[in-house]
CSV table of C-alpha atoms and ligand atoms in Angstrom, one decimal:
chain,number,residue,atom,x,y,z
A,220,MET,CA,0.0,-0.5,0.0
A,221,LEU,CA,2.9,2.4,1.0
A,222,ASP,CA,4.8,1.4,-2.3
A,223,GLU,CA,2.0,2.4,-4.7
A,224,LEU,CA,1.3,5.3,-3.0
A,225,PHE,CA,5.1,6.0,-3.6
A,226,ASP,CA,4.8,5.6,-7.1
A,227,ILE,CA,1.7,8.2,-7.5
A,228,LEU,CA,4.1,10.9,-5.1
A,229,ARG,CA,7.1,10.3,-7.8
A,230,ILE,CA,4.9,12.1,-10.1
A,231,PRO,CA,5.5,15.7,-10.1
A,232,SER,CA,1.9,17.2,-11.0
A,233,VAL,CA,2.3,20.3,-10.1
A,234,SER,CA,-0.8,22.1,-11.7
A,235,ALA,CA,0.0,25.3,-11.5
A,236,ASP,CA,3.3,25.2,-13.9
A,237,PRO,CA,2.7,24.7,-17.8
A,238,ALA,CA,5.9,22.9,-17.8
A,239,PHE,CA,4.6,19.9,-15.5
A,240,ALA,CA,1.4,19.7,-18.1
A,241,VAL,CA,2.5,16.2,-18.9
A,242,ASP,CA,3.2,14.5,-15.5
A,243,VAL,CA,0.1,16.0,-14.8
A,244,SER,CA,-1.7,13.7,-17.6
A,245,ARG,CA,0.7,11.2,-16.3
A,246,CYS,CA,-0.8,11.2,-12.8
A,247,ALA,CA,-4.1,10.8,-14.2
A,248,GLU,CA,-3.7,7.7,-16.2
A,249,ALA,CA,-1.6,6.2,-13.1
A,250,VAL,CA,-5.1,7.2,-10.8
A,251,ALA,CA,-6.8,5.4,-13.5
A,252,ALA,CA,-5.0,2.7,-13.2
A,253,SER,CA,-5.1,2.4,-9.8
A,254,LEU,CA,-8.5,2.5,-9.7
A,255,LYS,CA,-8.9,-0.8,-12.0
A,256,SER,CA,-7.0,-2.7,-10.4
A,257,ALA,CA,-8.9,-2.1,-7.3
A,258,GLY,CA,-11.8,-3.3,-9.2
A,259,ALA,CA,-13.0,-0.2,-10.3
A,260,SER,CA,-15.3,-0.4,-13.4
A,261,ASN,CA,-16.3,2.2,-16.5
A,262,VAL,CA,-13.0,3.7,-15.4
A,263,GLU,CA,-12.1,6.7,-17.9
A,264,VAL,CA,-9.3,9.9,-17.9
A,265,ILE,CA,-11.9,12.8,-19.4
A,266,LYS,CA,-9.8,15.8,-20.9
A,267,THR,CA,-11.1,19.3,-19.8
A,268,PRO,CA,-9.8,22.6,-21.2
A,269,GLY,CA,-7.0,22.6,-18.5
A,270,HIS,CA,-6.0,19.1,-16.6
A,271,PRO,CA,-7.5,15.8,-16.7
A,272,ILE,CA,-10.7,14.3,-14.4
A,273,VAL,CA,-10.5,10.9,-13.5
A,274,PHE,CA,-13.6,9.1,-13.1
A,275,GLY,CA,-14.1,5.6,-11.9
A,276,GLU,CA,-17.0,3.7,-10.4
A,277,TYR,CA,-18.4,0.6,-8.4
A,278,GLN,CA,-21.9,-0.6,-8.7
A,279,THR,CA,-22.8,-2.9,-6.0
A,280,SER,CA,-26.8,-2.9,-6.5
A,281,VAL,CA,-29.4,-0.7,-7.1
A,282,ASP,CA,-30.7,-0.7,-3.8
A,283,ALA,CA,-28.0,0.5,-2.2
A,284,PRO,CA,-27.0,4.3,-1.5
A,285,THR,CA,-24.4,5.8,-3.8
A,286,VAL,CA,-21.7,7.9,-2.9
A,287,LEU,CA,-19.6,10.5,-4.5
A,288,VAL,CA,-15.5,10.0,-3.5
A,289,TYR,CA,-14.3,13.7,-4.7
A,290,GLY,CA,-10.3,14.1,-4.5
A,291,HIS,CA,-7.2,15.8,-6.0
A,292,TYR,CA,-4.4,14.0,-7.8
A,293,ASP,CA,-2.6,17.5,-8.5
A,294,VAL,CA,-0.1,19.4,-5.9
A,295,GLN,CA,1.2,22.5,-5.2
A,296,PRO,CA,4.5,23.8,-6.4
A,297,PRO,CA,7.4,22.4,-4.4
A,298,ASP,CA,8.9,25.6,-4.0
A,299,PRO,CA,11.1,26.5,-2.4
A,300,ILE,CA,13.0,23.6,-3.1
A,301,ASP,CA,16.2,24.5,-1.2
A,302,LEU,CA,14.1,23.9,2.3
A,303,TRP,CA,13.2,20.4,1.4
A,304,ASP,CA,15.2,18.3,3.6
A,305,ASN,CA,14.8,15.1,0.8
A,306,PRO,CA,13.8,15.7,-2.2
A,307,ALA,CA,10.1,16.8,-2.7
A,308,PHE,CA,9.4,14.0,-5.5
A,309,GLU,CA,11.5,11.2,-3.8
A,310,PRO,CA,9.2,10.2,-1.1
A,311,ILE,CA,10.8,8.7,2.2
A,312,ILE,CA,9.6,8.0,5.6
A,313,LYS,CA,11.1,9.7,8.7
A,314,VAL,CA,9.9,9.7,12.7
A,315,THR,CA,8.6,13.1,14.1
A,316,ASP,CA,7.0,14.2,17.4
A,317,LYS,CA,3.8,14.3,16.0
A,318,HIS,CA,4.1,10.9,14.1
A,319,PRO,CA,6.0,8.7,16.0
A,320,GLU,CA,5.1,5.6,13.6
A,321,GLY,CA,6.9,7.4,11.0
A,322,ALA,CA,5.5,10.2,8.2
A,323,ILE,CA,5.7,10.0,4.7
A,324,PHE,CA,7.3,12.7,3.1
A,325,ALA,CA,6.6,14.0,-0.1
A,326,ARG,CA,4.8,17.2,-2.2
A,327,GLY,CA,1.2,15.7,-2.1
A,328,SER,CA,1.7,13.2,0.7
A,329,CYS,CA,-1.4,14.7,2.8
A,330,ASP,CA,-2.7,17.2,0.1
A,331,ASP,CA,-4.3,15.4,-1.1
A,332,LYS,CA,-2.6,12.2,-3.2
A,333,GLY,CA,-2.1,10.3,0.0
A,334,GLN,CA,-5.6,11.2,1.5
A,335,MET,CA,-7.3,10.3,-2.2
A,336,PHE,CA,-5.4,7.1,-2.8
A,337,MET,CA,-6.6,5.8,1.0
A,338,HIS,CA,-10.4,5.4,-1.1
A,339,VAL,CA,-8.3,3.6,-3.5
A,340,LYS,CA,-7.1,1.1,-1.0
A,341,ALA,CA,-10.3,1.2,0.9
A,342,LEU,CA,-11.8,-0.1,-2.1
A,343,GLU,CA,-9.6,-2.5,-3.4
A,344,ALA,CA,-10.0,-4.3,0.3
A,345,MET,CA,-13.6,-4.0,0.4
A,346,VAL,CA,-13.6,-5.8,-3.0
A,347,SER,CA,-11.3,-8.7,-2.3
A,348,GLN,CA,-13.4,-9.3,1.0
A,349,GLY,CA,-16.8,-9.3,-1.3
A,350,ASP,CA,-18.4,-6.5,0.8
A,351,VAL,CA,-19.0,-3.2,-0.7
A,352,PRO,CA,-22.3,-1.7,1.2
A,353,CYS,CA,-22.5,1.2,-1.2
A,354,ASN,CA,-22.2,1.7,-4.9
A,355,ILE,CA,-19.7,4.6,-5.0
A,356,LYS,CA,-18.1,6.9,-7.9
A,357,PHE,CA,-14.6,8.6,-7.9
A,358,ILE,CA,-13.9,11.8,-9.3
A,359,ILE,CA,-10.4,12.8,-9.3
A,360,GLU,CA,-9.5,16.1,-10.5
A,361,GLY,CA,-6.3,17.8,-11.4
A,362,GLU,CA,-7.1,21.2,-10.7
A,363,GLU,CA,-7.6,21.8,-7.3
A,364,GLU,CA,-5.1,23.6,-6.2
A,365,VAL,CA,-5.5,25.9,-8.9
A,366,GLY,CA,-9.3,27.1,-8.3
A,367,SER,CA,-11.1,23.6,-9.9
A,368,SER,CA,-12.1,26.0,-13.1
A,369,HIS,CA,-13.1,23.1,-15.2
A,370,LEU,CA,-14.9,21.2,-12.7
A,371,ASP,CA,-18.3,23.4,-12.9
A,372,ASP,CA,-18.5,22.9,-16.0
A,373,PHE,CA,-18.3,19.0,-16.1
A,374,ILE,CA,-20.3,19.1,-13.3
A,375,GLU,CA,-22.8,20.8,-15.0
A,376,SER,CA,-22.9,18.7,-18.0
A,377,ASN,CA,-22.5,15.0,-16.2
A,378,LYS,CA,-25.4,15.3,-13.5
A,379,GLU,CA,-26.5,11.6,-14.5
A,380,LYS,CA,-22.9,10.2,-14.5
A,381,LEU,CA,-22.7,11.8,-10.9
A,382,SER,CA,-25.6,11.3,-9.1
A,383,ALA,CA,-25.1,9.7,-5.5
A,384,ASP,CA,-27.0,10.3,-1.8
A,385,VAL,CA,-23.6,12.4,-0.8
A,386,VAL,CA,-20.1,13.3,-1.2
A,387,LEU,CA,-17.2,11.6,0.9
A,388,VAL,CA,-13.7,14.1,0.5
A,389,SER,CA,-10.7,13.5,2.7
A,390,ASP,CA,-8.9,16.8,1.8
A,391,THR,CA,-9.0,17.7,5.3
A,392,GLY,CA,-7.8,17.0,8.7
A,393,ILE,CA,-8.2,15.5,12.4
A,394,PHE,CA,-7.4,17.4,15.3
A,395,ALA,CA,-4.9,15.3,16.8
A,396,ASN,CA,-4.4,11.7,16.2
A,397,ASP,CA,-5.3,10.9,19.6
A,398,THR,CA,-8.5,13.5,19.2
A,399,PRO,CA,-10.7,12.5,15.9
A,400,SER,CA,-12.6,15.4,14.2
A,401,ILE,CA,-14.8,15.8,11.5
A,402,THR,CA,-14.5,18.9,9.6
A,403,VAL,CA,-18.0,21.0,9.3
A,404,GLY,CA,-17.2,24.2,7.5
A,405,LEU,CA,-14.6,25.4,5.1
A,406,ARG,CA,-14.1,29.1,4.1
A,407,GLY,CA,-14.1,30.6,1.1
A,408,LEU,CA,-11.7,33.2,-0.9
A,409,SER,CA,-11.4,36.2,-2.8
A,410,TYR,CA,-8.0,35.9,-4.2
A,411,VAL,CA,-7.1,39.5,-6.0
A,412,GLU,CA,-3.5,41.0,-7.6
A,413,VAL,CA,-3.2,44.7,-7.4
A,414,GLU,CA,-0.5,46.5,-9.2
A,415,VAL,CA,0.1,50.4,-8.7
A,416,THR,CA,1.9,52.3,-10.9
A,417,GLY,CA,3.6,55.5,-10.6
A,418,PRO,CA,5.9,57.0,-13.2
A,419,ASN,CA,6.2,55.8,-16.8
A,420,ARG,CA,9.7,54.0,-15.9
A,421,ASP,CA,12.2,53.3,-13.2
A,422,LEU,CA,13.5,56.6,-11.9
A,423,HIS,CA,16.9,58.0,-10.8
A,424,SER,CA,15.4,57.9,-7.2
A,425,GLY,CA,18.0,60.9,-6.3
A,426,LEU,CA,16.8,63.1,-9.3
A,427,TYR,CA,13.1,62.5,-9.1
A,428,GLY,CA,13.3,61.0,-5.2
A,429,GLY,CA,10.5,63.7,-3.4
A,430,SER,CA,8.3,64.5,-6.2
A,431,ALA,CA,7.8,61.1,-8.3
A,432,PRO,CA,4.7,59.1,-6.5
A,433,ASN,CA,6.5,55.8,-5.5
A,434,PRO,CA,4.3,53.0,-6.0
A,435,ILE,CA,6.1,50.8,-3.7
A,436,ASN,CA,5.6,53.5,-0.8
A,437,ILE,CA,2.0,54.0,-1.6
A,438,LEU,CA,0.9,50.4,-2.6
A,439,ALA,CA,2.5,49.7,1.1
A,440,GLU,CA,0.2,52.4,2.5
A,441,MET,CA,-3.0,51.6,1.1
A,442,ILE,CA,-2.0,47.7,2.2
A,443,SER,CA,-1.3,48.8,5.9
A,444,SER,CA,-5.1,50.6,5.6
A,445,LEU,CA,-6.7,47.6,4.7
A,446,LYS,CA,-7.3,46.8,8.6
A,447,ASP,CA,-7.8,49.3,11.7
A,448,GLU,CA,-6.0,49.2,14.9
A,449,ASP,CA,-8.0,46.3,15.9
A,450,GLN,CA,-7.2,44.4,12.9
A,451,ARG,CA,-10.8,44.9,11.2
A,452,ILE,CA,-10.7,44.6,7.6
A,453,THR,CA,-11.7,48.3,6.4
A,454,VAL,CA,-13.0,47.2,2.9
A,455,ASP,CA,-16.4,49.0,3.0
A,456,GLY,CA,-19.2,46.4,3.6
A,457,PHE,CA,-17.0,43.5,4.0
A,458,TYR,CA,-18.6,42.0,7.1
A,459,ASP,CA,-22.1,42.9,5.9
A,460,ASP,CA,-22.9,39.1,5.4
A,461,VAL,CA,-20.6,37.3,7.7
A,462,LEU,CA,-22.7,34.6,9.9
A,463,GLU,CA,-21.7,35.2,13.7
A,464,LEU,CA,-21.5,32.1,15.4
A,465,THR,CA,-24.3,31.9,19.0
A,466,SER,CA,-22.8,31.8,22.1
A,467,ASP,CA,-23.8,28.0,22.1
A,468,GLU,CA,-21.5,27.6,19.0
A,469,ARG,CA,-18.3,29.6,20.1
A,470,GLU,CA,-18.6,27.7,23.9
A,471,ALA,CA,-18.7,24.3,21.5
A,472,MET,CA,-15.5,25.4,19.9
A,473,ALA,CA,-14.0,26.0,22.7
A,474,ARG,CA,-14.1,22.9,24.1
A,475,ALA,CA,-12.1,21.6,21.2
A,476,PRO,CA,-8.5,20.9,22.9
A,477,PHE,CA,-6.8,24.2,21.2
A,478,SER,CA,-3.8,25.1,23.1
A,479,GLU,CA,-2.7,28.8,22.1
A,480,GLU,CA,0.8,28.5,23.5
A,481,ALA,CA,1.6,24.8,21.8
A,482,HIS,CA,0.0,26.5,18.8
A,483,LYS,CA,2.6,29.6,18.9
A,484,ALA,CA,5.2,27.5,19.7
A,485,SER,CA,4.5,25.1,16.4
A,486,ILE,CA,5.3,28.1,14.5
A,487,ASP,CA,7.7,29.9,16.5
A,488,ILE,CA,5.8,33.0,17.1
A,489,SER,CA,5.6,34.5,20.4
A,490,ALA,CA,2.4,36.2,20.0
A,491,HIS,CA,-0.9,35.6,18.2
A,492,GLU,CA,-2.5,38.4,16.0
A,493,GLY,CA,-5.8,39.4,14.8
A,494,GLU,CA,-9.4,40.9,16.2
A,495,SER,CA,-9.5,41.4,19.6
A,496,ASN,CA,-13.1,40.1,20.2
A,497,TYR,CA,-12.2,36.3,19.0
A,498,THR,CA,-9.9,33.9,20.1
A,499,PRO,CA,-6.7,32.6,18.0
A,500,TYR,CA,-8.9,29.4,17.1
A,501,GLU,CA,-12.0,31.2,15.7
A,502,ARG,CA,-9.8,33.8,14.2
A,503,MET,CA,-8.6,30.8,11.8
A,504,SER,CA,-11.7,29.7,11.5
A,505,ILE,CA,-14.8,31.3,11.7
A,506,ARG,CA,-14.2,34.9,11.3
A,507,PRO,CA,-13.0,36.2,7.6
A,508,THR,CA,-9.1,37.2,6.8
A,509,LEU,CA,-7.2,39.9,4.3
A,510,ASP,CA,-3.4,38.6,3.7
A,511,VAL,CA,-0.7,39.5,1.2
A,512,ASN,CA,0.7,36.6,-0.4
A,513,GLY,CA,3.6,37.9,-2.5
A,514,ILE,CA,4.8,42.0,-2.7
A,515,TRP,CA,7.5,42.7,-5.2
A,516,GLY,CA,8.7,45.8,-7.1
A,517,GLY,CA,11.8,47.3,-7.7
A,518,TYR,CA,15.2,46.4,-7.2
A,519,THR,CA,15.5,43.1,-5.2
A,520,GLY,CA,18.9,41.7,-6.4
A,521,ASP,CA,22.5,41.8,-4.7
A,522,GLY,CA,23.8,45.1,-3.3
A,523,ALA,CA,22.2,48.7,-3.6
A,524,LYS,CA,20.4,50.3,-6.7
A,525,THR,CA,19.0,53.8,-6.1
A,526,VAL,CA,15.5,53.7,-8.2
A,527,ILE,CA,12.3,54.3,-8.1
A,528,ALA,CA,10.1,51.7,-9.3
A,529,SER,CA,7.1,52.3,-12.1
A,530,VAL,CA,5.0,49.6,-10.6
A,531,ALA,CA,4.6,47.3,-7.6
A,532,THR,CA,2.2,44.6,-7.0
A,533,ALA,CA,0.8,42.2,-4.8
A,534,LYS,CA,-1.1,39.4,-4.3
A,535,ILE,CA,-4.0,39.1,-1.4
A,536,SER,CA,-6.0,36.9,-0.2
A,537,MET,CA,-9.4,37.0,1.4
A,538,ARG,CA,-10.6,34.2,3.5
A,539,LEU,CA,-14.6,34.1,3.6
A,540,VAL,CA,-16.8,32.9,5.8
A,541,PRO,CA,-20.7,31.9,5.8
A,542,HIS,CA,-22.8,34.2,4.1
A,543,GLN,CA,-20.3,36.0,2.6
A,544,ASN,CA,-19.8,35.6,-1.5
A,545,HIS,CA,-16.8,35.8,-3.1
A,546,GLU,CA,-18.0,37.9,-6.1
A,547,THR,CA,-19.6,40.2,-4.0
A,548,ILE,CA,-16.4,41.1,-1.8
A,549,THR,CA,-14.3,41.0,-5.0
A,550,LYS,CA,-16.0,43.8,-6.3
A,551,LEU,CA,-16.3,45.4,-3.0
A,552,PHE,CA,-12.4,45.0,-2.4
A,553,THR,CA,-11.6,46.6,-5.9
A,554,LYS,CA,-13.6,49.1,-5.7
A,555,HIS,CA,-12.2,50.5,-2.2
A,556,PHE,CA,-9.1,49.8,-3.3
A,557,LYS,CA,-9.3,52.2,-6.2
A,558,LYS,CA,-11.0,54.3,-3.9
A,559,ILE,CA,-8.0,54.9,-1.5
A,560,ALA,CA,-5.1,55.2,-4.0
A,561,PRO,CA,-4.0,58.8,-4.3
A,562,SER,CA,-4.6,60.6,-7.6
A,563,SER,CA,-0.8,60.4,-8.4
A,564,VAL,CA,-0.9,56.5,-9.1
A,565,LYS,CA,-3.0,54.2,-11.3
A,566,VAL,CA,-4.3,51.0,-9.9
A,567,LYS,CA,-5.6,47.9,-11.6
A,568,VAL,CA,-7.2,44.8,-9.7
A,569,THR,CA,-7.1,41.4,-11.5
A,570,GLU,CA,-9.4,38.5,-9.7
A,571,MET,CA,-7.7,35.3,-9.4
A,572,HIS,CA,-9.8,32.9,-7.2
A,573,GLY,CA,-13.1,32.8,-5.9
A,574,ALA,CA,-14.2,30.4,-4.1
A,575,SER,CA,-17.6,29.7,-1.9
A,576,PRO,CA,-17.5,29.0,1.8
A,577,ALA,CA,-19.3,26.2,2.9
A,578,ILE,CA,-20.9,24.4,6.0
A,579,THR,CA,-21.6,20.8,6.0
A,580,PRO,CA,-24.9,19.4,8.4
A,581,THR,CA,-24.1,17.5,11.3
A,582,ASP,CA,-27.6,15.8,11.5
A,583,SER,CA,-27.4,13.7,8.5
A,584,PRO,CA,-27.1,10.0,8.0
A,585,ALA,CA,-23.4,10.7,6.1
A,586,TYR,CA,-22.6,12.6,9.0
A,587,HIS,CA,-23.4,10.5,11.7
A,588,SER,CA,-22.0,7.0,9.5
A,589,ALA,CA,-18.8,9.1,9.3
A,590,ALA,CA,-18.9,10.0,13.0
A,591,LEU,CA,-19.8,6.3,13.8
A,592,ALA,CA,-16.8,4.7,11.5
A,593,MET,CA,-14.3,7.0,13.5
A,594,LYS,CA,-15.7,6.3,16.6
A,595,HIS,CA,-14.9,2.4,15.8
A,596,THR,CA,-11.3,2.7,14.2
A,597,PHE,CA,-10.0,5.6,16.9
A,598,GLY,CA,-12.1,4.5,19.8
A,599,LYS,CA,-13.2,7.7,20.5
A,600,GLU,CA,-16.4,9.9,19.4
A,601,PRO,CA,-14.9,12.7,16.8
A,602,ILE,CA,-15.9,16.8,17.4
A,603,PRO,CA,-17.5,18.8,14.8
A,604,VAL,CA,-14.8,21.2,14.0
A,605,ARG,CA,-14.5,24.2,11.5
A,606,SER,CA,-11.9,24.4,9.1
A,607,GLY,CA,-9.9,27.7,8.1
A,608,GLY,CA,-8.8,26.1,4.3
A,609,SER,CA,-11.3,26.2,1.2
A,610,ILE,CA,-12.0,23.4,-1.4
A,611,PRO,CA,-14.2,25.0,-4.1
A,612,ILE,CA,-15.9,22.0,-5.4
A,613,VAL,CA,-18.1,21.5,-1.9
A,614,ALA,CA,-20.4,24.6,-2.8
A,615,SER,CA,-20.4,23.5,-6.8
A,616,PHE,CA,-21.7,19.9,-5.3
A,617,GLU,CA,-24.5,21.6,-3.6
A,618,ARG,CA,-25.5,24.2,-6.4
A,619,ILE,CA,-25.5,21.9,-9.3
A,620,LEU,CA,-26.1,18.5,-7.6
A,621,GLY,CA,-27.7,19.4,-4.5
A,622,LEU,CA,-25.4,17.1,-2.8
A,623,LYS,CA,-24.3,17.5,0.8
A,624,THR,CA,-20.5,16.7,1.7
A,625,VAL,CA,-18.8,14.5,4.7
A,626,LEU,CA,-15.0,16.0,5.1
A,627,PHE,CA,-13.3,12.6,5.9
A,628,GLY,CA,-10.0,13.7,6.4
A,629,PHE,CA,-7.2,12.3,8.1
A,630,GLY,CA,-4.1,15.0,7.6
A,631,LEU,CA,-2.9,17.3,11.0
A,632,ASP,CA,-2.6,21.1,10.4
A,633,SER,CA,0.8,20.5,11.2
A,634,ASP,CA,1.8,18.1,8.3
A,635,ALA,CA,3.2,20.9,6.6
A,636,ILE,CA,0.7,21.1,3.3
A,637,HIS,CA,1.7,23.4,0.5
A,638,SER,CA,4.9,24.3,2.7
A,639,PRO,CA,8.6,22.3,2.5
A,640,ASN,CA,8.8,19.1,4.0
A,641,GLU,CA,5.3,18.4,3.5
A,642,HIS,CA,4.3,14.5,5.2
A,643,TYR,CA,1.7,12.6,5.9
A,644,GLY,CA,1.8,9.9,9.1
A,645,VAL,CA,1.9,6.4,8.2
A,646,PHE,CA,-0.5,6.0,11.1
A,647,ASN,CA,-2.7,8.6,9.6
A,648,TYR,CA,-2.4,6.9,5.9
A,649,PHE,CA,-3.7,2.9,7.5
A,650,LYS,CA,-5.9,4.5,9.9
A,651,GLY,CA,-8.2,6.4,7.0
A,652,ILE,CA,-8.0,3.1,4.9
A,653,GLU,CA,-8.9,1.4,8.1
A,654,THR,CA,-11.9,3.8,8.8
A,655,ILE,CA,-13.5,4.1,5.0
A,656,PRO,CA,-15.4,1.0,5.2
A,657,HIS,CA,-16.9,1.5,8.1
A,658,PHE,CA,-18.6,4.7,6.8
A,659,TYR,CA,-19.9,2.7,3.7
A,660,THR,CA,-21.3,0.0,6.5
A,661,HIS,CA,-23.3,2.6,8.3
A,662,PHE,CA,-24.2,4.7,5.5
A,663,ALA,CA,-25.9,1.7,3.6
A,664,GLN,CA,-27.7,0.8,6.7
A,665,LEU,CA,-28.6,4.9,7.9
A,666,HIS,CA,-29.7,5.6,4.4
A,667,GLU,CA,-33.5,5.5,3.7
A,668,LYS,CA,-34.0,5.1,-0.2
B,267,LIG,N1,-7.0,20.4,0.7
B,267,LIG,C1,-6.8,21.8,1.2
B,267,LIG,C2,-7.6,22.8,1.9
B,267,LIG,C3,-7.6,22.4,3.1
B,267,LIG,C4,-6.3,22.0,3.9
B,267,LIG,C5,-8.8,22.5,4.0
B,267,LIG,C6,-6.7,21.1,5.2
B,267,LIG,C7,-9.0,22.1,5.3
B,267,LIG,C8,-7.7,21.7,6.0
B,267,LIG,C9,-6.8,22.2,-0.3
B,267,LIG,O1,-6.1,21.8,-1.0
B,267,LIG,C10,-6.4,24.0,-0.6
B,267,LIG,O2,-5.3,24.0,-0.8
B,267,LIG,N2,-7.1,24.5,-1.2
B,267,LIG,C11,-6.7,26.0,-1.5
B,267,LIG,C12,-7.9,26.1,-2.4
B,267,LIG,C13,-7.4,27.8,-3.3
B,267,LIG,C14,-6.2,27.0,-4.2
B,267,LIG,C15,-8.3,27.8,-4.5
B,267,LIG,C16,-6.7,26.8,-0.2
B,267,LIG,O3,-7.2,26.5,0.5
B,267,LIG,O4,-5.8,27.7,-0.3
B,268,LIG,MN1,-6.4,19.4,-0.9
B,269,LIG,MN1,-3.5,22.2,-0.9
């Protein structure tokens, strides 16, 4: 089971970089082959205007409920590659504090190849034991890390093919290996690139400095004004649609065993930041954010160059919570950002990604099945938690197919997804493979046709 996952991890299926397009397609073929040999039928690699989608299914009985398993085989770029202790696409098992049984180090090990592959191996195990309690359909895409831009169209035009009773996704995490949890909410995303242009060319900072508008200085001032002293986002109308949690809901969240001290230590910071009326844990899950993801302009090479740049650019993400709408937020941001620009510069705002926030029910047969399955294999009832991350397609499954999702992830927040040295616990990988079949057993029993 590890060797086969390692073969998939060796393929650098980086969706963001066109230089890896052939590897992305090769990875789709490898996933399709693994589904076939696990026992799936009608396995297809489907072309899109972007990267291919892998489909496959296992039909057990017309009377059984149908589960649509979603995952992604594409990965984030490995950069900065110098910070990896071992090459990103040469998987290796090493022991860590959080993973005394060992963890698989490789780009995509946790997000999401390792978690997606648990479903392939769970299918194989169920088929070989002659006990597959539900009909299962698989949709494994290659564009999640770049915003799933072609998947909506595919779902729209394949409603019948994808019809199911619930969606099951392992692309999130658990609280800790001794504290199982089920994610019941994801944040949405509005991601923009802003460009501020001053003079028509780079200028001598001595000859022109003092009068020429400096786009880097101005961009920095504009960005700092996007939050007030209490770290509230100042974009007009930004909080209008934010759903406030009830005090009962906030108390339930506060019971999660989140240690602020351990969290600070884990990322080596001496203090958290954020809105004063919310705990650090709440700020990372139930509150919206605004973060600069990258900023550049002017001279950044060795030594010093005296220059006033013509252009400064930044990439900005806003994580959104129910019921914020990413299109509305992008419009509000664009209007606000243009409004606060001094007349000495030109401003351009380009939309990069949009994703809707999602909340999933905890009173459904599917949620109960997931909770019972985890209780069985972890020996403990999982706690419901809201996550700060985004999975754009979850809202689409609901909007287009009317399907709710169960977020059945097994990673840890400390697994360094998107970072150098991403890893996935060997314990987590096998615990997932062990737990998934129990989900199907319970769902076949609890689901009413
Ligand atoms: N699997 C993650 C999202 C995630 C991780 C949610 C852990 C909850 C817990 C997913 O692959 C991801 O990285 N999503 C992107 C979406 C973006 C590229 C549109 C994100 O959240 O930045
Ligand atoms: Mn993912
Ligand atoms: Mn990701």
